[in-house]
PDB file of C-alpha atoms in Angstrom:
ATOM      1  CA  MET A 656      86.458 132.774  56.585  1.00 68.00           C
ATOM      2  CA  PRO A 657      88.248 129.575  57.143  1.00 81.00           C
ATOM      3  CA  ILE A 658      89.614 128.513  60.472  1.00 83.00           C
ATOM      4  CA  PRO A 659      93.292 129.760  60.621  1.00 87.00           C
ATOM      5  CA  THR A 660      96.264 127.740  61.462  1.00 91.00           C
ATOM      6  CA  LEU A 661      98.210 129.697  62.231  1.00 93.00           C
ATOM      7  CA  TRP A 662      97.722 130.950  66.293  1.00 93.00           C
ATOM      8  CA  LYS A 663     100.333 132.960  68.469  1.00 95.00           C
ATOM      9  CA  ILE A 664     100.391 131.438  71.569  1.00 95.00           C
ATOM     10  CA  ASP A 665     100.790 133.623  74.656  1.00 96.00           C
ATOM     11  CA  HIS A 666     103.171 130.517  76.365  1.00 96.00           C
ATOM     12  CA  ALA A 667     102.893 130.571  80.612  1.00 94.00           C
ATOM     13  CA  CYS A 668     106.416 132.138  80.897  1.00 93.00           C
ATOM     14  CA  GLY A 669     104.964 135.375  79.247  1.00 95.00           C
ATOM     15  CA  HIS A 670     106.332 134.351  75.739  1.00 95.00           C
ATOM     16  CA  THR A 671     104.411 135.003  72.686  1.00 96.00           C
ATOM     17  CA  LEU A 672     104.919 132.961  70.062  1.00 96.00           C
ATOM     18  CA  PRO A 673     103.425 131.526  66.348  1.00 96.00           C
ATOM     19  CA  ARG A 674     102.476 127.981  65.847  1.00 95.00           C
ATOM     20  CA  ASP A 675     101.529 126.116  62.782  1.00 95.00           C
ATOM     21  CA  LEU A 676      98.469 124.591  64.071  1.00 93.00           C
ATOM     22  CA  SER A 677      97.857 122.960  60.466  1.00 92.00           C
ATOM     23  CA  ASP A 678      98.582 120.165  61.081  1.00 93.00           C
ATOM     24  CA  ARG A 679      95.487 119.527  63.707  1.00 89.00           C
ATOM     25  CA  PRO A 680      92.258 119.132  62.257  1.00 88.00           C
ATOM     26  CA  ALA A 681      90.068 122.566  62.396  1.00 87.00           C
ATOM     27  CA  ASP A 682      87.901 121.599  65.617  1.00 87.00           C
ATOM     28  CA  ARG A 683      90.849 120.907  67.369  1.00 88.00           C
ATOM     29  CA  ARG A 684      92.995 123.387  66.371  1.00 90.00           C
ATOM     30  CA  ALA A 685      91.639 125.971  69.074  1.00 90.00           C
ATOM     31  CA  GLY A 686      91.918 123.759  71.938  1.00 91.00           C
ATOM     32  CA  PHE A 687      95.195 122.338  71.298  1.00 93.00           C
ATOM     33  CA  ALA A 688      96.232 126.488  71.107  1.00 93.00           C
ATOM     34  CA  ARG A 689      94.456 126.892  74.947  1.00 94.00           C
ATOM     35  CA  TRP A 690      96.197 123.448  76.044  1.00 94.00           C
ATOM     36  CA  LEU A 691      99.862 125.293  74.773  1.00 95.00           C
ATOM     37  CA  SER A 692      98.990 128.885  76.764  1.00 95.00           C
ATOM     38  CA  GLY A 693      99.433 127.233  80.165  1.00 94.00           C
ATOM     39  CA  ARG A 694     102.987 125.439  79.194  1.00 94.00           C
ATOM     40  CA  TYR A 695     106.098 126.898  78.637  1.00 94.00           C
ATOM     41  CA  CYS A 696     107.313 127.495  75.165  1.00 94.00           C
ATOM     42  CA  THR A 697     109.820 124.718  74.319  1.00 92.00           C
ATOM     43  CA  GLU A 698     113.068 127.091  74.721  1.00 91.00           C
ATOM     44  CA  CYS A 699     112.085 127.685  78.715  1.00 90.00           C
ATOM     45  CA  TRP A 700     110.519 123.887  79.240  1.00 87.00           C
ATOM     46  CA  LYS A 701     114.488 123.014  77.750  1.00 85.00           C
ATOM     47  CA  ALA A 702     115.237 125.838  80.429  1.00 83.00           C
ATOM     48  CA  SER A 703     114.418 124.456  83.358  1.00 78.00           C
ATOM     49  CA  ARG A 704     115.188 120.557  82.393  1.00 73.00           C
ATOM     50  CA  ASP A 705     118.389 121.732  82.309  1.00 68.00           C
ATOM     51  CA  ASP A 706     118.066 123.329  85.745  1.00 64.00           C
ATOM     52  CA  SER A 707     120.356 121.525  88.826  1.00 64.00           C
ATOM     53  CA  ARG A 708     117.079 121.481  90.908  1.00 69.00           C
ATOM     54  CA  VAL A 709     116.014 118.319  88.040  1.00 68.00           C
ATOM     55  CA  ALA A 710     119.334 116.733  89.754  1.00 71.00           C
ATOM     56  CA  ASP A 711     119.304 117.190  92.812  1.00 78.00           C
ATOM     57  CA  THR A 712     115.071 115.485  92.342  1.00 79.00           C
ATOM     58  CA  GLN A 713     116.308 112.726  90.659  1.00 81.00           C
ATOM     59  CA  ALA A 714     118.908 112.033  93.898  1.00 86.00           C
ATOM     60  CA  TRP A 715     116.704 112.437  95.866  1.00 87.00           C
ATOM     61  CA  LEU A 716     114.051 109.847  94.020  1.00 89.00           C
ATOM     62  CA  GLU A 717     117.258 107.774  94.124  1.00 92.00           C
ATOM     63  CA  GLY A 718     117.844 107.845  98.025  1.00 93.00           C
ATOM     64  CA  LYS A 719     114.409 107.232  98.257  1.00 94.00           C
ATOM     65  CA  ARG A 720     113.956 104.008  96.184  1.00 93.00           C
ATOM     66  CA  LYS A 721     117.347 102.688  97.653  1.00 96.00           C
ATOM     67  CA  GLU A 722     115.718 103.149 100.852  1.00 96.00           C
ATOM     68  CA  GLU A 723     111.824 101.546  99.903  1.00 96.00           C
ATOM     69  CA  GLN A 724     114.194  98.567  98.505  1.00 96.00           C
ATOM     70  CA  GLU A 725     116.008  97.639 101.451  1.00 97.00           C
ATOM     71  CA  ALA A 726     113.174  97.788 104.059  1.00 96.00           C
ATOM     72  CA  ALA A 727     111.017  95.705 100.649  1.00 96.00           C
ATOM     73  CA  ASP A 728     114.046  93.227 100.696  1.00 97.00           C
ATOM     74  CA  THR A 729     114.305  93.161 104.880  1.00 97.00           C
ATOM     75  CA  TRP A 730     110.727  92.629 104.977  1.00 96.00           C
ATOM     76  CA  ALA A 731     110.598  89.514 102.711  1.00 96.00           C
ATOM     77  CA  ARG A 732     113.304  88.090 104.465  1.00 96.00           C
ATOM     78  CA  GLN A 733     111.424  88.144 107.554  1.00 96.00           C
ATOM     79  CA  TYR A 734     108.087  86.705 106.142  1.00 94.00           C
ATOM     80  CA  GLU A 735     109.665  84.546 104.027  1.00 95.00           C
ATOM     81  CA  MET A 736     108.091  85.846 100.626  1.00 96.00           C
ATOM     82  CA  PRO A 737     109.405  83.718  97.568  1.00 95.00           C
ATOM     83  CA  PRO A 738     111.670  86.117  95.209  1.00 95.00           C
ATOM     84  CA  LEU A 739     109.237  87.711  92.710  1.00 96.00           C
ATOM     85  CA  GLU A 740     109.091  86.415  88.713  1.00 94.00           C
ATOM     86  CA  GLY A 741     109.203  88.756  85.510  1.00 94.00           C
ATOM     87  CA  PRO A 742     111.752  91.214  83.437  1.00 95.00           C
ATOM     88  CA  ALA A 743     114.516  92.546  85.946  1.00 94.00           C
ATOM     89  CA  LYS A 744     113.455  96.189  85.029  1.00 92.00           C
ATOM     90  CA  ALA A 745     110.029  94.747  87.461  1.00 95.00           C
ATOM     91  CA  LEU A 746     111.397  93.016  89.896  1.00 96.00           C
ATOM     92  CA  GLY A 747     112.784  95.180  92.644  1.00 96.00           C
ATOM     93  CA  TRP A 748     109.378  97.657  91.421  1.00 96.00           C
ATOM     94  CA  GLY A 749     107.145  94.672  92.184  1.00 96.00           C
ATOM     95  CA  SER A 750     108.966  93.639  95.801  1.00 97.00           C
ATOM     96  CA  ARG A 751     107.987  97.298  96.813  1.00 97.00           C
ATOM     97  CA  CYS A 752     104.535  97.607  95.554  1.00 96.00           C
ATOM     98  CA  ARG A 753     103.922  93.709  97.411  1.00 97.00           C
ATOM     99  CA  HIS A 754     105.543  95.070 100.410  1.00 97.00           C
ATOM    100  CA  GLN A 755     103.526  98.218 100.712  1.00 97.00           C
ATOM    101  CA  LEU A 756     100.317  96.396 100.015  1.00 97.00           C
ATOM    102  CA  VAL A 757     100.718  93.868 102.333  1.00 97.00           C
ATOM    103  CA  THR A 758     102.080  95.511 105.305  1.00 97.00           C
ATOM    104  CA  ALA A 759      98.423  98.289 104.444  1.00 96.00           C
ATOM    105  CA  ALA A 760      96.953  95.040 104.504  1.00 96.00           C
ATOM    106  CA  TYR A 761      98.498  94.183 108.005  1.00 96.00           C
ATOM    107  CA  ARG A 762      97.224  97.354 109.448  1.00 95.00           C
ATOM    108  CA  SER A 763      93.885  97.993 108.029  1.00 94.00           C
ATOM    109  CA  LEU A 764      92.503  94.283 108.817  1.00 95.00           C
ATOM    110  CA  VAL A 765      94.624  92.876 111.677  1.00 94.00           C
ATOM    111  CA  ALA A 766      96.048  96.008 113.312  1.00 92.00           C
ATOM    112  CA  GLU A 767      93.183  98.666 113.026  1.00 92.00           C
ATOM    113  CA  GLY A 768      90.547  96.170 112.190  1.00 86.00           C
ATOM    114  CA  VAL A 769      88.890  93.257 113.331  1.00 88.00           C
ATOM    115  CA  MET A 770      90.572  89.976 111.961  1.00 90.00           C
ATOM    116  CA  GLU A 771      92.507  87.830 114.022  1.00 91.00           C
ATOM    117  CA  GLU A 772      96.117  86.510 113.438  1.00 89.00           C
ATOM    118  CA  THR A 773      95.081  83.345 112.130  1.00 88.00           C
ATOM    119  CA  GLY A 774      92.922  84.845 109.474  1.00 91.00           C
ATOM    120  CA  TRP A 775      95.624  86.844 108.455  1.00 95.00           C
ATOM    121  CA  SER A 776      98.049  83.840 107.959  1.00 93.00           C
ATOM    122  CA  GLU A 777      95.336  82.402 105.376  1.00 94.00           C
ATOM    123  CA  ILE A 778      96.024  85.802 103.477  1.00 95.00           C
ATOM    124  CA  GLU A 779      99.639  85.739 103.963  1.00 95.00           C
ATOM    125  CA  GLU A 780     100.261  82.511 102.193  1.00 94.00           C
ATOM    126  CA  GLN A 781      97.881  83.488  99.096  1.00 94.00           C
ATOM    127  CA  ALA A 782      99.804  86.604  99.102  1.00 96.00           C
ATOM    128  CA  ARG A 783     103.494  84.321  98.722  1.00 95.00           C
ATOM    129  CA  ALA A 784     101.830  82.332  96.395  1.00 94.00           C
ATOM    130  CA  ILE A 785     101.532  85.660  93.662  1.00 95.00           C
ATOM    131  CA  THR A 786     105.185  85.585  92.288  1.00 95.00           C
ATOM    132  CA  ARG A 787     104.585  87.511  89.308  1.00 94.00           C
ATOM    133  CA  ALA A 788     105.930  91.197  89.655  1.00 95.00           C
ATOM    134  CA  GLY A 789     103.478  92.878  87.220  1.00 94.00           C
ATOM    135  CA  TRP A 790     100.536  91.313  89.131  1.00 95.00           C
ATOM    136  CA  TRP A 791     102.178  93.598  92.253  1.00 96.00           C
ATOM    137  CA  ILE A 792     102.074  96.756  90.440  1.00 95.00           C
ATOM    138  CA  ASP A 793      99.184  96.140  88.801  1.00 95.00           C
ATOM    139  CA  GLN A 794      97.299  96.485  92.063  1.00 95.00           C
ATOM    140  CA  ARG A 795     100.059  99.127  93.657  1.00 93.00           C
ATOM    141  CA  ASP A 796      97.442 101.931  93.854  1.00 92.00           C
ATOM    142  CA  CYS A 797      94.560  99.267  95.776  1.00 93.00           C
ATOM    143  CA  ASP A 798      93.448  99.865  98.885  1.00 94.00           C
ATOM    144  CA  GLY A 799      95.444  96.885 101.485  1.00 93.00           C
ATOM    145  CA  ALA A 800      91.955  96.443 102.835  1.00 93.00           C
ATOM    146  CA  ASP A 801      91.088  94.892  99.620  1.00 95.00           C
ATOM    147  CA  LEU A 802      94.155  92.710  99.343  1.00 96.00           C
ATOM    148  CA  PRO A 803      91.666  89.117 100.337  1.00 95.00           C
ATOM    149  CA  GLU A 804      89.373  90.012  97.120  1.00 95.00           C
ATOM    150  CA  LEU A 805      92.763  90.582  94.912  1.00 95.00           C
ATOM    151  CA  LEU A 806      93.910  87.819  95.848  1.00 94.00           C
ATOM    152  CA  ALA A 807      90.797  85.680  94.948  1.00 92.00           C
ATOM    153  CA  ALA A 808      90.934  86.924  91.767  1.00 92.00           C
ATOM    154  CA  ALA A 809      94.185  86.542  90.824  1.00 90.00           C
ATOM    155  CA  THR A 810      94.910  83.925  88.528  1.00 87.00           C
ATOM    156  CA  ASP A 811      96.782  80.781  87.358  1.00 84.00           C
ATOM    157  CA  THR A 812      99.410  82.909  85.481  1.00 83.00           C
ATOM    158  CA  ASP A 813      99.613  84.919  88.709  1.00 83.00           C
ATOM    159  CA  ARG A 814     101.255  82.141  90.783  1.00 81.00           C
ATOM    160  CA  PRO A 815     104.116  79.417  90.162  1.00 76.00           C
ATOM    161  CA  THR A 816     103.299  76.158  89.130  1.00 63.00           C
ATOM    162  CA  GLU A 817     105.921  72.941  89.580  1.00 59.00           C
ATOM    163  CA  ASN A 818     105.690  71.578  85.930  1.00 49.00           C
ATOM    164  CA  PRO A 819     108.992  72.905  84.430  1.00 48.00           C
ATOM    165  CA  TYR A 820     107.298  72.201  80.739  1.00 47.00           C
ATOM    166  CA  LEU A 821     104.888  74.868  80.919  1.00 41.00           C
TER     167      LEU A 821
END
């Protein structure tokens, strides 16, 4: 008996709908059907996306990002951090990531750790040298205590050059 192509899916929203899975290999149909059963049906999913809660969440998120950006900009001016380079879409995100990582590193290494301020100033100078926004975005999930090692591993493409022809 061949593996069925038409499956009845009992969705998490309570609806049971047929689903043609003939576009999937036979050995992947049962797993995909199981995955679909943990999700809302298409109509319920669309209705939940149109909910006013989504708009409220987006407004809250925009406000939160604005606060984070203001804090990052204030911090960058205070500590004389250079502007970041990269696509316009990445600049704000990169500056927020830089702010969060460097402040977490200071807290971990100096405020709560054993590093002296003189050692920190060297790390701060190395951080100033990294101006590629993408580098800071890539490090966003790293622990602050790892910043010295991350800075040491950065390549020349992450730092600006004074040669205008490169």
